[in-house]
Coordinates of C-alpha atoms in Angstrom, one line a residue:
M19 CA -1.2 59.3 85.9
N20 CA -4.5 57.4 85.5
F21 CA -4.1 53.6 85.0
Y22 CA -6.9 51.6 83.5
I23 CA -6.3 47.8 83.8
I24 CA -8.2 45.1 82.0
I25 CA -7.7 41.5 83.1
P26 CA -9.3 38.7 81.1
A27 CA -9.8 35.7 83.4
H28 CA -10.9 32.1 82.6
N29 CA -11.0 29.6 85.5
E30 CA -8.4 31.6 87.5
E31 CA -9.7 30.9 91.1
D32 CA -6.2 29.8 92.2
S33 CA -4.5 33.1 91.2
I34 CA -6.9 36.0 90.5
G35 CA -7.1 36.8 94.3
L36 CA -3.3 37.0 94.5
T37 CA -3.2 39.3 91.4
L38 CA -5.9 41.6 92.8
E39 CA -4.3 41.7 96.2
S40 CA -1.0 42.8 94.7
L41 CA -2.8 45.6 92.8
T42 CA -4.6 46.8 96.0
K43 CA -1.1 47.2 97.6
Q44 CA 0.4 49.4 94.9
T45 CA 2.1 52.6 96.0
L46 CA 0.2 54.2 93.0
L47 CA -3.2 52.7 92.9
P48 CA -4.9 52.1 89.5
K49 CA -8.0 54.3 88.8
R50 CA -10.0 51.4 87.3
V51 CA -9.5 47.6 87.2
V52 CA -11.9 45.6 85.1
I53 CA -11.8 41.8 85.4
V54 CA -13.5 40.0 82.5
N55 CA -14.8 36.7 83.8
D56 CA -14.6 34.8 80.5
N57 CA -16.9 31.8 80.8
S58 CA -15.3 30.5 84.1
T59 CA -16.8 27.4 85.7
D60 CA -14.9 27.7 89.0
G61 CA -14.9 30.3 91.8
T62 CA -13.3 33.2 89.8
Q63 CA -16.5 35.3 89.8
A64 CA -17.0 35.1 93.6
I65 CA -13.4 36.0 94.3
V66 CA -13.6 39.1 92.0
E67 CA -16.9 40.1 93.5
S68 CA -15.4 40.0 97.0
Y69 CA -12.7 42.5 95.8
A70 CA -15.2 44.7 94.0
A71 CA -17.3 44.9 97.2
K72 CA -14.2 46.3 99.0
H73 CA -12.7 48.5 96.3
N74 CA -14.9 50.8 94.2
W75 CA -12.3 50.9 91.4
V76 CA -12.5 47.1 90.8
Q77 CA -15.3 46.0 88.5
L78 CA -16.5 42.6 87.3
V79 CA -17.7 42.0 83.7
N80 CA -19.1 38.5 82.9
S81 CA -18.6 37.3 79.4
Q82 CA -19.6 34.1 77.6
S83 CA -17.3 32.6 75.0
S84 CA -16.0 29.1 74.0
N85 CA -14.1 26.9 76.5
Q86 CA -11.3 26.5 73.9
H87 CA -8.1 28.3 75.0
L88 CA -7.0 29.7 71.6
P89 CA -4.1 32.1 72.1
G90 CA -4.7 35.6 70.7
S91 CA -8.4 35.9 69.7
K92 CA -10.1 34.6 72.8
I93 CA -8.1 36.7 75.2
I94 CA -8.3 39.9 73.1
N95 CA -12.0 39.5 72.5
A96 CA -12.3 39.3 76.3
F97 CA -10.1 42.4 76.7
Y98 CA -12.5 44.3 74.5
K99 CA -15.5 43.3 76.6
G100 CA -13.7 45.1 79.5
Y101 CA -12.7 48.0 77.3
Q102 CA -16.3 48.7 76.4
V103 CA -17.2 49.6 80.0
L104 CA -14.4 52.1 80.4
D105 CA -14.4 55.8 79.6
E106 CA -11.6 57.8 78.0
D107 CA -10.2 59.3 81.2
Y108 CA -7.0 57.3 81.3
D109 CA -3.3 58.0 80.6
I110 CA -2.1 54.4 80.6
I111 CA -4.1 51.3 79.6
C112 CA -2.9 47.9 80.6
K113 CA -3.8 44.3 79.6
F114 CA -2.6 42.1 82.4
D115 CA -3.0 38.3 82.9
A116 CA -4.9 36.9 85.9
D117 CA -2.0 35.0 87.3
L118 CA 0.5 37.7 88.2
I119 CA 1.8 39.1 91.5
F120 CA 3.1 42.6 91.1
P121 CA 5.8 44.2 93.3
E122 CA 4.3 47.1 95.3
N123 CA 6.1 49.8 93.3
Y124 CA 5.2 48.4 89.9
L125 CA 2.6 50.9 88.7
E126 CA 4.5 53.9 90.2
Q127 CA 7.7 52.8 88.5
I128 CA 6.0 52.3 85.2
A129 CA 4.3 55.8 85.5
N130 CA 7.8 57.3 86.2
H131 CA 9.1 55.8 83.0
F132 CA 6.3 57.3 81.0
K133 CA 6.6 60.7 82.6
N134 CA 10.4 60.8 82.0
T135 CA 10.3 59.7 78.4
P136 CA 8.0 61.7 76.1
K137 CA 7.9 59.2 73.2
L138 CA 7.7 56.1 75.3
G139 CA 4.7 54.1 74.1
M140 CA 4.9 50.8 76.0
A141 CA 6.7 49.7 79.2
A142 CA 6.8 46.7 81.5
G143 CA 8.8 44.6 84.0
F144 CA 9.8 41.0 83.6
C145 CA 8.0 37.7 84.4
Y146 CA 9.5 35.3 86.8
I147 CA 8.4 31.7 87.3
E148 CA 8.9 29.4 90.3
K149 CA 11.4 26.6 89.8
N150 CA 12.6 24.4 92.7
G151 CA 11.6 27.0 95.2
D152 CA 13.4 29.9 93.4
W153 CA 11.8 32.6 91.2
I154 CA 13.8 32.7 87.9
L155 CA 13.4 34.8 84.8
E156 CA 10.9 33.2 82.4
N157 CA 13.3 33.5 79.5
L158 CA 11.1 32.9 76.4
T159 CA 11.9 36.1 74.4
N160 CA 14.5 38.8 74.0
K161 CA 14.8 41.2 76.9
D162 CA 13.6 44.1 74.8
H163 CA 10.2 42.4 74.2
I164 CA 7.3 43.1 76.5
R165 CA 5.4 39.9 77.3
G166 CA 1.7 39.6 76.5
A167 CA 1.0 39.0 80.2
L168 CA 1.8 42.5 81.3
K169 CA 1.3 45.1 78.6
A170 CA 1.0 48.9 79.4
Y171 CA 0.5 51.5 76.7
T172 CA 0.1 55.3 76.7
K173 CA -3.3 56.3 75.4
D174 CA -1.8 57.9 72.2
C175 CA 0.3 54.9 71.4
F176 CA -2.6 52.5 72.0
L177 CA -4.9 54.4 69.7
Q178 CA -2.3 55.0 67.0
I179 CA -1.4 51.3 66.6
G180 CA -5.1 50.5 66.2
K181 CA -5.5 49.1 69.7
L182 CA -5.0 45.3 70.0
K183 CA -5.5 42.8 67.2
P184 CA -7.7 39.8 68.1
S185 CA -5.2 37.3 66.7
M186 CA -2.2 35.2 67.7
G187 CA 0.8 37.5 67.4
W188 CA -1.1 40.5 68.9
D189 CA 1.7 40.9 71.5
T190 CA 4.4 41.2 68.8
V191 CA 2.6 43.2 66.2
D192 CA 1.7 45.9 68.8
E193 CA 5.4 46.5 69.4
L194 CA 6.3 46.5 65.7
L195 CA 3.5 49.0 64.9
A196 CA 4.5 51.2 67.9
K197 CA 8.0 51.4 66.4
Y198 CA 6.6 52.1 63.0
Y199 CA 4.8 55.1 64.4
G200 CA 8.0 56.3 66.2
W201 CA 7.3 55.1 69.8
S202 CA 10.0 53.6 72.0
I203 CA 9.5 50.5 74.2
L204 CA 11.1 50.0 77.6
T205 CA 11.6 46.9 79.8
D206 CA 12.7 47.4 83.4
E207 CA 14.8 44.6 84.7
S208 CA 14.3 45.8 88.3
L209 CA 10.6 45.0 88.2
H210 CA 10.2 41.3 89.0
V211 CA 6.6 40.1 88.4
K212 CA 5.7 36.6 89.6
H213 CA 4.0 34.6 86.8
L214 CA 2.1 31.8 88.5
K215 CA 1.4 29.8 85.4
P216 CA 4.1 29.5 82.8
T217 CA 3.2 30.7 79.3
G218 CA 1.5 28.3 77.0
I219 CA 0.6 25.8 79.7
S220 CA -3.1 25.7 78.8
Y221 CA -2.8 26.0 75.0
N222 CA -4.5 23.2 73.2
K223 CA -3.8 21.3 69.9
A224 CA -6.1 23.5 67.9
S225 CA -3.7 26.4 68.4
K226 CA -0.6 24.7 67.1
Y227 CA -0.7 26.3 63.6
L228 CA -1.6 29.8 64.9
Q229 CA 2.0 30.9 65.4
G230 CA 2.9 30.3 61.8
E231 CA -0.3 32.0 60.7
A232 CA 0.6 35.0 62.8
M233 CA 3.9 35.3 61.0
Y234 CA 2.1 35.3 57.7
K235 CA -0.3 37.9 59.0
M236 CA 2.5 40.2 60.1
R237 CA 3.9 39.9 56.6
Y238 CA 7.2 38.4 57.7
G239 CA 7.7 36.6 54.4
F240 CA 9.1 33.1 54.0
T241 CA 12.7 33.6 55.0
I242 CA 12.1 35.5 58.2
T243 CA 9.3 33.1 59.1
L244 CA 11.7 30.2 58.6
I245 CA 14.4 31.7 60.8
S246 CA 11.8 32.7 63.5
A247 CA 10.2 29.3 63.5
L248 CA 13.6 27.6 63.8
K249 CA 14.5 29.9 66.7
L250 CA 11.2 29.4 68.6
A251 CA 11.3 25.6 68.1
Y252 CA 14.9 25.5 69.3
K253 CA 14.0 27.5 72.4
K254 CA 11.2 25.1 73.2
K255 CA 13.3 22.1 72.2
S256 CA 10.7 20.7 69.8
V257 CA 11.1 19.7 66.1
S258 CA 7.4 19.1 65.7
L259 CA 6.7 22.8 66.7
F260 CA 8.9 23.9 63.8
R261 CA 6.8 21.8 61.4
D262 CA 3.6 23.2 62.9
Y263 CA 4.8 26.8 62.6
M264 CA 5.7 26.3 58.9
A265 CA 2.5 24.4 58.2
G266 CA 0.5 27.3 59.8
Y267 CA 2.4 29.8 57.6
F268 CA 1.7 27.9 54.3
K269 CA -1.9 27.2 55.3
A270 CA -2.5 30.9 55.8
K271 CA -0.8 31.8 52.6
H272 CA -2.8 29.2 50.7
N273 CA -6.0 30.5 52.1
N274 CA -5.0 34.1 51.4
I275 CA -5.8 35.2 55.0
E276 CA -6.1 38.9 55.6
P277 CA -2.8 40.4 57.1
L278 CA -2.8 42.3 60.3
V279 CA -0.7 45.1 58.9
S280 CA -0.6 47.3 55.7
V281 CA 1.9 46.7 52.9
E282 CA 4.0 49.7 54.2
E283 CA 3.9 48.5 57.8
G284 CA 4.9 45.0 56.6
Q285 CA 7.9 46.4 54.7
F286 CA 8.9 48.3 57.9
I287 CA 8.5 45.1 60.0
R288 CA 10.7 43.0 57.6
D289 CA 13.4 45.7 57.6
L290 CA 13.3 45.8 61.4
R291 CA 13.5 42.1 61.7
W292 CA 16.4 41.8 59.3
K293 CA 18.2 44.6 61.1
G294 CA 17.8 42.9 64.4
M295 CA 19.0 39.5 63.1
L296 CA 22.0 41.0 61.3
N297 CA 23.0 43.0 64.4
K298 CA 23.4 39.7 66.3
F299 CA 26.0 38.6 63.8
S300 CA 28.0 41.9 63.6

């Protein structure tokens, strides 16, 4: 199976070398790895160039964008800069973060899952973060959700869901649309990926309303947004986050922002969300 990997990177000199090193040691090597150096002002470019000089399947793409770290749009726009330089000769396409260390069997194991399950559209392992010298599960979401840091899609699934949406919520709507089109999603608890920078650490104040906006754009509706915002704020132990999420939702509604999904897809997403919530109480 041919793996094409795209890694957006902004000022990742402390980690990008570790990520690339772990990819060079895979038991199944990727066919192409494109690192999109997105407006970095540190040594990211030089580190990537040193790997590209040694491995002909590693490629650097330089991109200029704003320095603002807005979750969603910035990272996916960078992803597409890398996607533009690739051909269609891939079976699996991955969007990985630039601060991950993969176990040596990661790609081989993911490939096996895709080979063994015909309608499997997305697969991944789990992110682990360092805490007091131990690597522990970065427990931000349900275990059946694939983290935005380490997405892998079959080509057919990737194209059918309309690729990736340049918006906050891209890493949730991709799974919802995959299910809408009949694809299954798999998370492998045996694959422990070290995540060197915990999620959200570099998000700025400008991004605080985007989570609520994303819920509006996924056509959650008021009630599901309310429940989701409460749950997220509780997990992050922040009342102000709940207020921000709801403010973002109402702001998007007031401005009549274009949804990410069709009316039919939105209905499917709401039904799926309600089913998931009700199953927890049954």
